[in-house]
PDB file of C-alpha atoms in Angstrom:
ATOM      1  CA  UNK A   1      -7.709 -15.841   7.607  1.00 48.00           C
ATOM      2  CA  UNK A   2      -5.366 -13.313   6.794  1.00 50.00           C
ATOM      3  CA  UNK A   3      -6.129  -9.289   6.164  1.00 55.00           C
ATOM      4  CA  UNK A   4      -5.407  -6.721   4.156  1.00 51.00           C
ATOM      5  CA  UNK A   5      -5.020  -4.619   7.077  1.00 55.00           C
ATOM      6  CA  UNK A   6      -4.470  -4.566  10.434  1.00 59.00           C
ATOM      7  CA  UNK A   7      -5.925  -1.549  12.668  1.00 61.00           C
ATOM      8  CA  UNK A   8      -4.385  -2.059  15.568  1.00 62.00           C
ATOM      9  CA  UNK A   9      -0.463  -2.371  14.125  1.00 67.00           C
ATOM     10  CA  UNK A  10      -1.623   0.661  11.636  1.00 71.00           C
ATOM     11  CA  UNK A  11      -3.041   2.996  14.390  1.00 69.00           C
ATOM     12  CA  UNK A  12      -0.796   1.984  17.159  1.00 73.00           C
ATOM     13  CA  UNK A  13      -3.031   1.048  19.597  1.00 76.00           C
ATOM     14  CA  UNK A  14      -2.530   0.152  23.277  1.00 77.00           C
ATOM     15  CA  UNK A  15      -1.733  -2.650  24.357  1.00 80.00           C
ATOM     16  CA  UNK A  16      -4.714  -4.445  25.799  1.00 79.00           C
ATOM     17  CA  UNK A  17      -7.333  -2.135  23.693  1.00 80.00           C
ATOM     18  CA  UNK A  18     -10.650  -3.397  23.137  1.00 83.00           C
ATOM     19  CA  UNK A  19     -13.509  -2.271  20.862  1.00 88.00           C
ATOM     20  CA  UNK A  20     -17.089  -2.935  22.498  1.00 89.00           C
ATOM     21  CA  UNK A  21     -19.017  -0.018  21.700  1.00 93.00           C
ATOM     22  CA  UNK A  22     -23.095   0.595  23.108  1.00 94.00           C
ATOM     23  CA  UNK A  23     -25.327   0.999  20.986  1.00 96.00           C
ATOM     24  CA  UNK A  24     -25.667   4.546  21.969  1.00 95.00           C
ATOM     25  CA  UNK A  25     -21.415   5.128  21.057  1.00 95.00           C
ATOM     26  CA  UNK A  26     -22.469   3.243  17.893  1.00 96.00           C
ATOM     27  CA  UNK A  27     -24.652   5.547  16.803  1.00 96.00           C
ATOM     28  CA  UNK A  28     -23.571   8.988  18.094  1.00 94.00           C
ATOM     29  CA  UNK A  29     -19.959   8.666  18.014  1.00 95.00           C
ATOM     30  CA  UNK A  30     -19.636   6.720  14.700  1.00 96.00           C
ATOM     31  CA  UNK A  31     -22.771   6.449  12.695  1.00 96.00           C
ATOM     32  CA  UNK A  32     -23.626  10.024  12.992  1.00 94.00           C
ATOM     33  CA  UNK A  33     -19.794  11.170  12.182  1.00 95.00           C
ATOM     34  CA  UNK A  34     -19.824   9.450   9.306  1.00 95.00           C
ATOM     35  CA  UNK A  35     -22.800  10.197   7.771  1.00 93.00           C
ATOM     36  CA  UNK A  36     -21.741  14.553   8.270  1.00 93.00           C
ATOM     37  CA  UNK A  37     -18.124  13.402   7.057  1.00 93.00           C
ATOM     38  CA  UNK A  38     -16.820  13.804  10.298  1.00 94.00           C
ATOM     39  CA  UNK A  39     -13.774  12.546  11.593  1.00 92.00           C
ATOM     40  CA  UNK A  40     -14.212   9.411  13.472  1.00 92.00           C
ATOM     41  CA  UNK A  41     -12.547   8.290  17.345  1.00 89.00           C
ATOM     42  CA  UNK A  42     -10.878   5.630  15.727  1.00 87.00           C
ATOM     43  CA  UNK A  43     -10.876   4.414  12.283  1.00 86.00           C
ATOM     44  CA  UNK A  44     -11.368   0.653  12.537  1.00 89.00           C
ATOM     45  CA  UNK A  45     -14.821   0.211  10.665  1.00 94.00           C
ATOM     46  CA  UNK A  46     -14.387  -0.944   7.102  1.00 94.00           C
ATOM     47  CA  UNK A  47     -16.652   0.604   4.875  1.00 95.00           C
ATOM     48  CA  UNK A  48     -18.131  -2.790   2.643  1.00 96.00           C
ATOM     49  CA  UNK A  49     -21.115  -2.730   0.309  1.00 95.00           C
ATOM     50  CA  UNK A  50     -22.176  -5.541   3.005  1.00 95.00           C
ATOM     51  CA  UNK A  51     -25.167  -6.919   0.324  1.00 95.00           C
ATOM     52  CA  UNK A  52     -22.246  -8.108  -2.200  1.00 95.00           C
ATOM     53  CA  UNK A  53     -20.952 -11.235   0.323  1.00 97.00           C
ATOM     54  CA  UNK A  54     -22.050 -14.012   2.043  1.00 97.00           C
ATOM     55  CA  UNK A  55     -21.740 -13.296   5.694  1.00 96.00           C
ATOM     56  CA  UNK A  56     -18.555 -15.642   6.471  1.00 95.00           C
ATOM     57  CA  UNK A  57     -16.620 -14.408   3.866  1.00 95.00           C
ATOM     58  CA  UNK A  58     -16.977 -10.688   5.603  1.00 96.00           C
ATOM     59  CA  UNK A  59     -14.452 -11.319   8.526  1.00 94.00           C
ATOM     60  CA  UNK A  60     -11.521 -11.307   6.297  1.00 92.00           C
ATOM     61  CA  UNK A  61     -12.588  -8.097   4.649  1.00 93.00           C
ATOM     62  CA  UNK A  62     -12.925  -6.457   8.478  1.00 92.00           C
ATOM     63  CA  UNK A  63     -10.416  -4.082   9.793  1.00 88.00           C
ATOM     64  CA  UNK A  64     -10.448  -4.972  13.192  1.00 86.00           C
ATOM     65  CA  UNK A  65     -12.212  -7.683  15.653  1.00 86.00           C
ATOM     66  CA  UNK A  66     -11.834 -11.476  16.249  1.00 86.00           C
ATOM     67  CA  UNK A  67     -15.703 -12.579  17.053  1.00 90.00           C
ATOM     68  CA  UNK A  68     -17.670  -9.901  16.123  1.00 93.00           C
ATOM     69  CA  UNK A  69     -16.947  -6.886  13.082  1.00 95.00           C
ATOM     70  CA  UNK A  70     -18.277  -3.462  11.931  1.00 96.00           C
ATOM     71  CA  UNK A  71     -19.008  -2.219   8.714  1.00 97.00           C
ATOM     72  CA  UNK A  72     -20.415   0.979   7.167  1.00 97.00           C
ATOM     73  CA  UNK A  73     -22.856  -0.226   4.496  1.00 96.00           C
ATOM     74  CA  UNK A  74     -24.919   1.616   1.823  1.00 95.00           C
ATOM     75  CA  UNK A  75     -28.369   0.343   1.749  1.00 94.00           C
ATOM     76  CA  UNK A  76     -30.371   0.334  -1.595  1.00 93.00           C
ATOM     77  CA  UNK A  77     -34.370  -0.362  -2.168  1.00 91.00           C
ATOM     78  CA  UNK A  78     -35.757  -3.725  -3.279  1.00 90.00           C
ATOM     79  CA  UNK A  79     -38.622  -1.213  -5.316  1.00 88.00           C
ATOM     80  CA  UNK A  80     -37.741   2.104  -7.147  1.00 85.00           C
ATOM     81  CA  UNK A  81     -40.493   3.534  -5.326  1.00 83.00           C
ATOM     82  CA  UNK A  82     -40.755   2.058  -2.356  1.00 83.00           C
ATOM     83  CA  UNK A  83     -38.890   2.299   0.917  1.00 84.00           C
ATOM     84  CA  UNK A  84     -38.484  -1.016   2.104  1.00 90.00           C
ATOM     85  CA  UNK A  85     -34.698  -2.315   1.430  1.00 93.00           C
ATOM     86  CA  UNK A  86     -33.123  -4.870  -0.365  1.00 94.00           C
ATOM     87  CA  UNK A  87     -31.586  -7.468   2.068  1.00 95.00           C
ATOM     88  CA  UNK A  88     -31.034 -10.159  -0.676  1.00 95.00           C
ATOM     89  CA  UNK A  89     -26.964 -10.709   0.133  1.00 96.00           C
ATOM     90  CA  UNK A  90     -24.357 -13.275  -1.438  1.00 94.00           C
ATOM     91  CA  UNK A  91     -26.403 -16.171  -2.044  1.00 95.00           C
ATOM     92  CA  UNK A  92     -29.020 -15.822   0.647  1.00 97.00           C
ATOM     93  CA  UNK A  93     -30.667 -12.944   2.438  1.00 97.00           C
ATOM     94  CA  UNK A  94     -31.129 -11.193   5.577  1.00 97.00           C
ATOM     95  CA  UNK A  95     -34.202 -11.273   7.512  1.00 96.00           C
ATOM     96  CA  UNK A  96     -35.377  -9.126  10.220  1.00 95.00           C
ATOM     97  CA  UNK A  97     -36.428 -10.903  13.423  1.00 94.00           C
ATOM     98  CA  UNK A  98     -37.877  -9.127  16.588  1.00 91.00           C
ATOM     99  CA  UNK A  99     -38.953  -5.367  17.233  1.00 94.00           C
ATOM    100  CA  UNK A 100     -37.414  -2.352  16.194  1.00 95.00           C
ATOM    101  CA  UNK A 101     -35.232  -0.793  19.485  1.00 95.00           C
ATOM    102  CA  UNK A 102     -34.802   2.859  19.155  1.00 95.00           C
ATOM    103  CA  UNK A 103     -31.657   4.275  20.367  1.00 95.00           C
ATOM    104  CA  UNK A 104     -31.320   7.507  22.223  1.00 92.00           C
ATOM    105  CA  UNK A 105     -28.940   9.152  24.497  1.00 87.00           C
ATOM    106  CA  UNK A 106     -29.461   8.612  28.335  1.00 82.00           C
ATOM    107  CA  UNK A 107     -30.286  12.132  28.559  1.00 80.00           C
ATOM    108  CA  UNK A 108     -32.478  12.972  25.897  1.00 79.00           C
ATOM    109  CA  UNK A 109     -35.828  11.431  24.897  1.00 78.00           C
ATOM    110  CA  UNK A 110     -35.302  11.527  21.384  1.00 88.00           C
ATOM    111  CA  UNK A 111     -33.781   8.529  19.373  1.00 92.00           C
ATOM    112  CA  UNK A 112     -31.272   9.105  17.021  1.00 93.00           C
ATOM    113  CA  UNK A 113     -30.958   5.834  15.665  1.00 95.00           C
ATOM    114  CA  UNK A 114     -33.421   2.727  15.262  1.00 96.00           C
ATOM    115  CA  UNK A 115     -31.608  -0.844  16.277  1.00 97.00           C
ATOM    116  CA  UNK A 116     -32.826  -3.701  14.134  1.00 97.00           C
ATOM    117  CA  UNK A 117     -31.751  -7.766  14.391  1.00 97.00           C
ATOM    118  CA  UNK A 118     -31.060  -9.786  11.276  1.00 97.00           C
ATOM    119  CA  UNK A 119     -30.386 -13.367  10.675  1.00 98.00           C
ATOM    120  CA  UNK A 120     -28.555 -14.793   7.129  1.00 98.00           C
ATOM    121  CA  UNK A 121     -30.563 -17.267   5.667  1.00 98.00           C
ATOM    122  CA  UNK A 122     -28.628 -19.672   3.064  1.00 97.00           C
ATOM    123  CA  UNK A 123     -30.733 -20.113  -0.184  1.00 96.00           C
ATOM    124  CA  UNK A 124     -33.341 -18.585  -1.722  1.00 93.00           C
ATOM    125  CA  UNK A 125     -36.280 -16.897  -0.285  1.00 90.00           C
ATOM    126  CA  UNK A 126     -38.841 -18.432   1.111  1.00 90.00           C
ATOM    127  CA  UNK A 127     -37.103 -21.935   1.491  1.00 92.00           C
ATOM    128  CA  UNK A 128     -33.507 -20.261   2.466  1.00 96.00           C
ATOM    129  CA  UNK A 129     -31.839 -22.524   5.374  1.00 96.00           C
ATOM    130  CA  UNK A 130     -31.517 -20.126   8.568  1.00 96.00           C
ATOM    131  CA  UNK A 131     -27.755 -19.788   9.740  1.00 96.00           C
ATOM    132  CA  UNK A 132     -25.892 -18.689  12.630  1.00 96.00           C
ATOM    133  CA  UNK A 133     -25.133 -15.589  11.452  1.00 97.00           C
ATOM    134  CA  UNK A 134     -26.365 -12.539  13.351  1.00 97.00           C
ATOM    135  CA  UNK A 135     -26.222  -8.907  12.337  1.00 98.00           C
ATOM    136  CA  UNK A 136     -27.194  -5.905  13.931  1.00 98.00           C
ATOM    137  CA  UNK A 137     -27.920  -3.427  11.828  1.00 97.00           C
ATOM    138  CA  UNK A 138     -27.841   0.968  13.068  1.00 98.00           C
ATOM    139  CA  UNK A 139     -29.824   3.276  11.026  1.00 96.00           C
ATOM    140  CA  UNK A 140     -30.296   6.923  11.215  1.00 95.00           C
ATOM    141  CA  UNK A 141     -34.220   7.946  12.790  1.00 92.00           C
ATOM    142  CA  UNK A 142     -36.103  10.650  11.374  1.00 83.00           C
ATOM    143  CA  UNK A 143     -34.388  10.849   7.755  1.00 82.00           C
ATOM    144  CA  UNK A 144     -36.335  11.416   4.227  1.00 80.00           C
ATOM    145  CA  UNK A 145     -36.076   7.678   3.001  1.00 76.00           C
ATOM    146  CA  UNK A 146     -39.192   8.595   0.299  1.00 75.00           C
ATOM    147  CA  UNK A 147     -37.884   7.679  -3.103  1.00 69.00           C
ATOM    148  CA  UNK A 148     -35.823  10.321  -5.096  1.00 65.00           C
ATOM    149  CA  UNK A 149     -37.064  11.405  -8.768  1.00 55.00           C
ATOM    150  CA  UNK A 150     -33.789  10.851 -10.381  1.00 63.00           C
ATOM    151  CA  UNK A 151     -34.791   7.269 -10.151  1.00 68.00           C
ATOM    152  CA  UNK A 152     -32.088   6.113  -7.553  1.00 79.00           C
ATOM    153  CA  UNK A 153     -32.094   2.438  -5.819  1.00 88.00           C
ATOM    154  CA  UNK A 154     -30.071   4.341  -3.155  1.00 88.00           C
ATOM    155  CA  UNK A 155     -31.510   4.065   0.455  1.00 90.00           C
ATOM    156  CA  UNK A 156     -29.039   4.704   2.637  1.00 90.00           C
ATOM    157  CA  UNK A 157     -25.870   6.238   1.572  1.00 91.00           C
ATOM    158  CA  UNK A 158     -24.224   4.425   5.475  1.00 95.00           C
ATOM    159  CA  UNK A 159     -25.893   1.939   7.867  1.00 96.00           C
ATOM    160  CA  UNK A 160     -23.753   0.703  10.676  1.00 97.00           C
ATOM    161  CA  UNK A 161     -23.459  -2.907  11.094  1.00 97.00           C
ATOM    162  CA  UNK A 162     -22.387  -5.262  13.698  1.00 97.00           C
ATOM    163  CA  UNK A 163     -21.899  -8.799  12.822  1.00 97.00           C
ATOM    164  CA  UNK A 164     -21.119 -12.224  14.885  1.00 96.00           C
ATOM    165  CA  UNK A 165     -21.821 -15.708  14.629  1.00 96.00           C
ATOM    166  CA  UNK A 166     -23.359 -17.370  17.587  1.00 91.00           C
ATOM    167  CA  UNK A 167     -21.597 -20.601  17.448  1.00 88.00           C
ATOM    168  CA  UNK A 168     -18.435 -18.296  16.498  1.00 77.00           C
ATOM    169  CA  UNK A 169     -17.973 -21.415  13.760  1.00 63.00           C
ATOM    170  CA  UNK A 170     -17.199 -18.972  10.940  1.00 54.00           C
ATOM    171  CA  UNK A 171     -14.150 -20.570  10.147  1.00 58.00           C
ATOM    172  CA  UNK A 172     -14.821 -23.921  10.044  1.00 60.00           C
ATOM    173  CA  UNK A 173     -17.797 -22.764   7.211  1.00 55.00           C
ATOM    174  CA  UNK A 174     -14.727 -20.978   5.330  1.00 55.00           C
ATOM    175  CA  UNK A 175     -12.962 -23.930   5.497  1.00 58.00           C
ATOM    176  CA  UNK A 176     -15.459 -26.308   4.468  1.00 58.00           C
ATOM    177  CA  UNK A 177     -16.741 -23.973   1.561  1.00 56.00           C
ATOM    178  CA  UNK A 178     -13.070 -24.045   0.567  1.00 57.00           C
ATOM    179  CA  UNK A 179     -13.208 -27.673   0.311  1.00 60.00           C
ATOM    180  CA  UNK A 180     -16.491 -28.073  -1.788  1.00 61.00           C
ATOM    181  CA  UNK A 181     -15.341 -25.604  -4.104  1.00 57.00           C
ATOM    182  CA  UNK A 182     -11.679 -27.585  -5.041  1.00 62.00           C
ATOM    183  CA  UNK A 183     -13.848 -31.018  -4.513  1.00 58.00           C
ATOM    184  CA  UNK A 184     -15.933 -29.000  -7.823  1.00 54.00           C
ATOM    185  CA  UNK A 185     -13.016 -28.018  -9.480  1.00 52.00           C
ATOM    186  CA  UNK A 186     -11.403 -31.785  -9.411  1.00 51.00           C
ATOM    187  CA  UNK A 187     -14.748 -32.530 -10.483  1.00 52.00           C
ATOM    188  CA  UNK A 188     -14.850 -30.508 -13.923  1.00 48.00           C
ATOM    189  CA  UNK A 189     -11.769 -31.316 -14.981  1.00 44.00           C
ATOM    190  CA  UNK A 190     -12.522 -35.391 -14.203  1.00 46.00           C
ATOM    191  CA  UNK A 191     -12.535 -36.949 -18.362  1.00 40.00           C
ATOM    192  CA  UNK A 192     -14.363 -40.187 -18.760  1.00 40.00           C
ATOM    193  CA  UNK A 193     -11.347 -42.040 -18.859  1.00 40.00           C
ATOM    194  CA  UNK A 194     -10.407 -40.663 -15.306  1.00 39.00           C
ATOM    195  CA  UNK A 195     -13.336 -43.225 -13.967  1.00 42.00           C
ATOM    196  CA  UNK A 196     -12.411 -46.419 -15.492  1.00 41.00           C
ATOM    197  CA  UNK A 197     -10.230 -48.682 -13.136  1.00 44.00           C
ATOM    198  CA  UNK A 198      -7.854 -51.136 -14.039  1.00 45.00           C
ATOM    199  CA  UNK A 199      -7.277 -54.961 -12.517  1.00 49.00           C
ATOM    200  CA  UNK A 200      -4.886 -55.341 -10.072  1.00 49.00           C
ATOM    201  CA  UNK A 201      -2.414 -57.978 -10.761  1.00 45.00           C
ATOM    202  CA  UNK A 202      -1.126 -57.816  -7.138  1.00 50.00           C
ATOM    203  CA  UNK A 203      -4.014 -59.257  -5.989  1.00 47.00           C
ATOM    204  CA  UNK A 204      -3.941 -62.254  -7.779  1.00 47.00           C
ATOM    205  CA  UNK A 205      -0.222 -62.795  -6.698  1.00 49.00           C
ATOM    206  CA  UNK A 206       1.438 -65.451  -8.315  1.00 47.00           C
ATOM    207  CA  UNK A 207      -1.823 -66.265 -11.218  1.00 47.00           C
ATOM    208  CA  UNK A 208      -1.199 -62.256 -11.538  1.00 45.00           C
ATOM    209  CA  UNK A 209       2.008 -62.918 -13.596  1.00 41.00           C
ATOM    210  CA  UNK A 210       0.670 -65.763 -15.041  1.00 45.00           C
ATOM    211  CA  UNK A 211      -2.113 -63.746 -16.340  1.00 42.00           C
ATOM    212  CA  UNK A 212       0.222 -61.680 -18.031  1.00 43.00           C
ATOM    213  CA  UNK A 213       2.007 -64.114 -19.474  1.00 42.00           C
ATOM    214  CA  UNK A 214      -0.534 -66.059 -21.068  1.00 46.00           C
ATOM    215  CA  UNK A 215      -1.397 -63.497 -23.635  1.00 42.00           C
ATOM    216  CA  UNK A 216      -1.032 -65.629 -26.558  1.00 49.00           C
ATOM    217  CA  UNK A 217       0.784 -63.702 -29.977  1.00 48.00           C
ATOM    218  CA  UNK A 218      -2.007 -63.093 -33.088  1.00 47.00           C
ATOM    219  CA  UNK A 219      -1.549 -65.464 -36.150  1.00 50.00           C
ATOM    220  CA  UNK A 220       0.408 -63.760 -38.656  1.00 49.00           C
ATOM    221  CA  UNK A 221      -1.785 -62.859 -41.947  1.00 47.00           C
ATOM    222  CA  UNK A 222      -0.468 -65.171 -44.620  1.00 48.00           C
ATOM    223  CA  UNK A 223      -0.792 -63.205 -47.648  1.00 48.00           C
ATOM    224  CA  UNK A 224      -1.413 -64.470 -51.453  1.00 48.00           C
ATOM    225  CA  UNK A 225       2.252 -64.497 -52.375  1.00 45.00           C
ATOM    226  CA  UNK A 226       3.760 -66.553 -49.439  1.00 49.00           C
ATOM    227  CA  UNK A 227       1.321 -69.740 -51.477  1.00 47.00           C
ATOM    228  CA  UNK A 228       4.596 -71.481 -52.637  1.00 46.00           C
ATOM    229  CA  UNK A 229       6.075 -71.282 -48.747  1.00 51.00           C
ATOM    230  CA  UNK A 230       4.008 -74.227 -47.706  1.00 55.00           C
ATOM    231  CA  UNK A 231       4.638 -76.604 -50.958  1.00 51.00           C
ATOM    232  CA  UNK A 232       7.266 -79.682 -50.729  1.00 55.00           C
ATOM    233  CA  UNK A 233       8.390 -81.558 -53.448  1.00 51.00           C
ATOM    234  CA  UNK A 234       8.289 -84.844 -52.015  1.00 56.00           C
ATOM    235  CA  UNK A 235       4.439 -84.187 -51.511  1.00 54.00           C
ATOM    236  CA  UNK A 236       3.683 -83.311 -55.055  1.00 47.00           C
ATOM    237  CA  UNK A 237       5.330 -86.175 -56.466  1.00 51.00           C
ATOM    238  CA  UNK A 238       3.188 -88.710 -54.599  1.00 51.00           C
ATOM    239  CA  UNK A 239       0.299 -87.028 -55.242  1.00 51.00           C
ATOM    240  CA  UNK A 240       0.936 -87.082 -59.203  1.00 48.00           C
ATOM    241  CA  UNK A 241       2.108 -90.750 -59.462  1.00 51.00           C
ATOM    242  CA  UNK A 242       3.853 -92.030 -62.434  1.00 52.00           C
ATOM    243  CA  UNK A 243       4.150 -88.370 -63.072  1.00 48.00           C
ATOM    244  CA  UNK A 244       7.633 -86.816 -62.809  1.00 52.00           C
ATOM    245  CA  UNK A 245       7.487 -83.229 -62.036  1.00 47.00           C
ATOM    246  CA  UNK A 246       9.725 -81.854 -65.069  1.00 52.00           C
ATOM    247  CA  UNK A 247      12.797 -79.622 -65.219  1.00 52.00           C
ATOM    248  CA  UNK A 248      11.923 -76.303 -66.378  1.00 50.00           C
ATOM    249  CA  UNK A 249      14.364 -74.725 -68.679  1.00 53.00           C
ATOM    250  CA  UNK A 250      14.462 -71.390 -68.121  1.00 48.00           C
ATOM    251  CA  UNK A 251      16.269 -70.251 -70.628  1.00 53.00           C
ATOM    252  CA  UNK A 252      12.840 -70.461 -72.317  1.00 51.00           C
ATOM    253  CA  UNK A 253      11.839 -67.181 -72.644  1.00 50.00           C
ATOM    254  CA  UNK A 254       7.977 -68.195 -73.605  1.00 52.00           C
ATOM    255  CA  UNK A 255       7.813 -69.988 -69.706  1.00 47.00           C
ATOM    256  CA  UNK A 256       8.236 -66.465 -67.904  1.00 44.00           C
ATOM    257  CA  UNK A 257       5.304 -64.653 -70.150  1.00 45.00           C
ATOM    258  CA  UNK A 258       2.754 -67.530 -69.931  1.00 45.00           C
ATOM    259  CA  UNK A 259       0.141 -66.904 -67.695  1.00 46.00           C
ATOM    260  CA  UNK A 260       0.706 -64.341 -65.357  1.00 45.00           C
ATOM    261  CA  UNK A 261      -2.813 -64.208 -63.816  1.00 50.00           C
ATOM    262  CA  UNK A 262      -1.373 -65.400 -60.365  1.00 49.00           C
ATOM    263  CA  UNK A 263       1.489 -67.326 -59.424  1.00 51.00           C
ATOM    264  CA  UNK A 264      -0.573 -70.267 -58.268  1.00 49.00           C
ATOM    265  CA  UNK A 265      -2.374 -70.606 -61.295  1.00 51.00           C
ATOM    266  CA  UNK A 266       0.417 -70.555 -63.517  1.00 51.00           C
ATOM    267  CA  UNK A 267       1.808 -73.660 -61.582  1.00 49.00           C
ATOM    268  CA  UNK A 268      -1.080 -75.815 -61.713  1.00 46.00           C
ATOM    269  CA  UNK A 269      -1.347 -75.277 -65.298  1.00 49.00           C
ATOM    270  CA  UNK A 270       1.945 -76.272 -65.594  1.00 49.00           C
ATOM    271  CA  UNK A 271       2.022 -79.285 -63.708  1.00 47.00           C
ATOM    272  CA  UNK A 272      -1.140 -80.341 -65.380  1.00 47.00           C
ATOM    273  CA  UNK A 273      -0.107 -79.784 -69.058  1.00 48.00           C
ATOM    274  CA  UNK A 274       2.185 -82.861 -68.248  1.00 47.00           C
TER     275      UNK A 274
END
């Protein structure tokens, strides 16, 4: 999976360089930085509304990492006035799991941050389908969460995430939701003569041609006027007897303008005026 950037070709960073933060550097150094607008140590944390994706398709959207990934998130509230937050995400959701851990620097009593573990469940809550996605997510301690009057959904303008999969089998889900989504596509665009399927002749091998072959031709429609094709003189002579079929003169005018109701009529009244 490719990216739009790449941190450590961007930022020139030494050779070897690795980014495996505490959670006290997390929050101090980072979290806290960002949220006064201060200058981070390095810039390698893409800032995602995290919320908006399914958890797999995050990696490619990360600036730096190869098993696990930062972000800087906004949070916003599932109710106007409440502060519990909205952790429905892509199409699943996020569920807390475990205790709170409050981080604080080694020497001070006083946490700056609160820890909290997440796991991405696939589906709809309450019958979502628990993954092996993992997030970590860093908040701020002792901040005014209580809801705002201007009416805003808005929680946390940054959280701090950390995110990994367990079985580290994140691409092998891209690649498989890949799939399913052409296999969908080939799908819709299937018409209902796509399923019918036709003999094959090969199988029959030799019968197969003969198969073919014995496709017999449709009668041709005789039609009122070919009558006369199908009369013989020899025929119509036995059949009258001691009549003689006689010699029309057509210089007759009167012959052609008698009778013209049908051909066939006008020769049977001819043959029996004799």
């Amino acid at each position: 999976m490719g990216r739009s950037r790449d941190a450590e070709a961007e930022l020139n960073l030494p050779p070897g360089f690795r980014f495996h933060p505490t959670d006290e550097e997390l929050v101090v150094h980072y979290l806290c930085r960002r949220t006064a607008q201060q200058r981070l140590p390095v810039p390698i944390i893409a800032e995602v509304d995290l919320y908006k994706y399914n958890p797999w398709d995050l990696p490619d959207k990360a600036m730096f990492g190869t098993k696990e990934w930062y972000f800087f998130t906004p949070r916003d509230r599932k109710y106007p006035n409440g502060s519990r937050p909205n952790r429905a995400a892509g199409r699943g959701y996020w569920k807390a799991t475990g205790a709170d851990k409050p981080v604080a620097p080694a020497r001070s009593g006083r946490a700056v941050g609160i820890k909290k573990a997440l796991v991405f469940y696939d589906g709809k809550a309450p019958k979502g389908v628990k993954t092996d996605w993992i997030m970590h997510e860093y908040r701020l301690a002792d901040v005014n969460r209580s809801a705002k009057s201007n009416g805003s959904l808005r929680l946390d303008d940054w959280v701090l995430c950390r995110l990994y999969n367990k079985k580290n089998n994140w691409e092998k889900m891209v690649t498989s939701s890949m799939e399913e989504n052409e296999d969908a596509k080939s799908e819709s665009l299937r018409t209902p003569e796509s399923g019918i399927e036709m003999p094959d002749l090969d199988e029959f091998g030799d019968a197969g041609f003969g198969l073919e072959m014995q496709v017999e031709a449709a009668p041709a429609i005789k039609e009122d006027y070919d009558w006369y094709s199908d009369l013989n003189l020899g025929d119509l002579q036995s059949n009258l007897g001691d009549f003689q079929v006689p010699v029309v003169d057509f210089s007759n005018q009167d012959y052609f303008f008698f009778n013209f109701d049908s051909p066939k009529n006008r020769a049977v009244s001819s043959l029996t005026s004799f």
